[in-house]
XYZ file of C-alpha atoms in Angstrom:
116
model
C -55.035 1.160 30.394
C -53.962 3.804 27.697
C -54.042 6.261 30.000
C -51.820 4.519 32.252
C -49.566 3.826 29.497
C -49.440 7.601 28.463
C -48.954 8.292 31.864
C -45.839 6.387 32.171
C -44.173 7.639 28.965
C -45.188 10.999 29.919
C -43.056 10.118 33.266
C -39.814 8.760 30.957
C -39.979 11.957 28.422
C -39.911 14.100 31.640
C -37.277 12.255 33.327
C -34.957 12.125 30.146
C -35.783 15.579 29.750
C -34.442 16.608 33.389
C -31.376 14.541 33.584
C -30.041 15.490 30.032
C -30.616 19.025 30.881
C -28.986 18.986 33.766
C -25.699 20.543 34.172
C -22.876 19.809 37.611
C -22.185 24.055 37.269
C -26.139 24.610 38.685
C -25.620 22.428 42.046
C -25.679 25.471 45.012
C -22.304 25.863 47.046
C -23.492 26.710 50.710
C -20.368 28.865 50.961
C -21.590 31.480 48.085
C -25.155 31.456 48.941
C -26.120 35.107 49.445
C -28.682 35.506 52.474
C -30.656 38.111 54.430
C -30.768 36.329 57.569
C -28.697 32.945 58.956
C -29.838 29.977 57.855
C -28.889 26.703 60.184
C -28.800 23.630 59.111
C -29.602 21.014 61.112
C -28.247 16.844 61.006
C -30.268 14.190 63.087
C -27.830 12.054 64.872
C -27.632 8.185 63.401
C -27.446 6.716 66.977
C -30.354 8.545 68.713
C -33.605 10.783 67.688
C -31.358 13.857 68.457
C -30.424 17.020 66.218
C -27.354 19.272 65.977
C -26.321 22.092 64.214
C -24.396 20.999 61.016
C -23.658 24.591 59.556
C -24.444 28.185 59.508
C -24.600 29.843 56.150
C -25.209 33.786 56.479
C -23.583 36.607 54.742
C -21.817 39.568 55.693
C -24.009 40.254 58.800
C -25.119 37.503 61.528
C -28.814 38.312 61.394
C -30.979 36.084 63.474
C -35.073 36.489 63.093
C -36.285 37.692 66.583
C -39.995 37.213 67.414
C -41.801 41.416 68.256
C -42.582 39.909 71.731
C -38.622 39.271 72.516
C -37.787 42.457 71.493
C -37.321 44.464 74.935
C -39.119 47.568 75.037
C -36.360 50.051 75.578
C -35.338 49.124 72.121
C -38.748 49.698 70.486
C -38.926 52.883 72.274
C -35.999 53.928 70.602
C -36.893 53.281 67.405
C -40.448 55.026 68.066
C -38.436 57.593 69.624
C -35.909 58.583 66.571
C -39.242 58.539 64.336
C -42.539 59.824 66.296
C -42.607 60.667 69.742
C -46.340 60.582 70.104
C -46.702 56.891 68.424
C -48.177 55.796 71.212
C -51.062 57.862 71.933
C -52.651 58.288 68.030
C -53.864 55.437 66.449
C -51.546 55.527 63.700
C -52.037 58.826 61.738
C -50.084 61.983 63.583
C -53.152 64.532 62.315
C -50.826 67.519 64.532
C -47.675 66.535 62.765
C -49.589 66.359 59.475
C -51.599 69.566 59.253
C -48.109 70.975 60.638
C -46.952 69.734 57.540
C -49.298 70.842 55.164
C -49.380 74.149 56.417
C -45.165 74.402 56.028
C -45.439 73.243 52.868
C -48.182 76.365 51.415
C -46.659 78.473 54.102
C -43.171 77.958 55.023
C -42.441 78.797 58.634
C -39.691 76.293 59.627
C -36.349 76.184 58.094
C -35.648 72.179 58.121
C -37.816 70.078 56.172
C -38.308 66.919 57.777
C -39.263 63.370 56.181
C -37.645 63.169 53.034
């Protein structure tokens, strides 16, 4: 019994505690929400189990999250392409571009320097 009694002034402390704190200028305006991707926001329909899209809140850029497997492959090419043509065949670690690398870097024989 006394702990259910603590319990429940615990609960009233708390409560007083959150609603005297807080203040209309912390509510979050949708429009000046700053996002990485698009967020949409979704309403069920009061006549029928059904959704539809309520809003869109996104920043400067519409960026939608695409799964790796609906990403066609010329495009990933072309990303592997601009960064490591031999992605592919290694198993992550270039060892030929690396020991090329190290060996520039104690011996300088090309006149870019690539990677940074």
């Amino acid at each position: 019994m006394v702990g259910i009694i603590t319990g429940c002034i615990v609960a009233s402390v708390l409560t007083v505690y959150v609603l005297n704190t807080l203040d209309a200028s912390d509510r979050v305006e949708l429009d000046n929400v700053k996002m990485s991707f698009t967020t949409i926001i979704y309403a069920k329909k009061e006549d029928s189990d059904e959704y539809f899209e309520l809003q869109r809140v996104q920043n400067n850029e519409n960026r939608i999250w695409v799964d790796y497997a609906d990403i066609p492959q010329s495009v990933k090419d072309a990303a592997v392409a601009v960064e490591d043509k031999r992605f592919w065949t290694h198993s992550g670690i270039d060892l030929k571009r690396t020991l090329a690398a190290v060996v520039n870097y104690a011996n300088p024989f090309a006149t870019d320097m690539f990677g940074g």
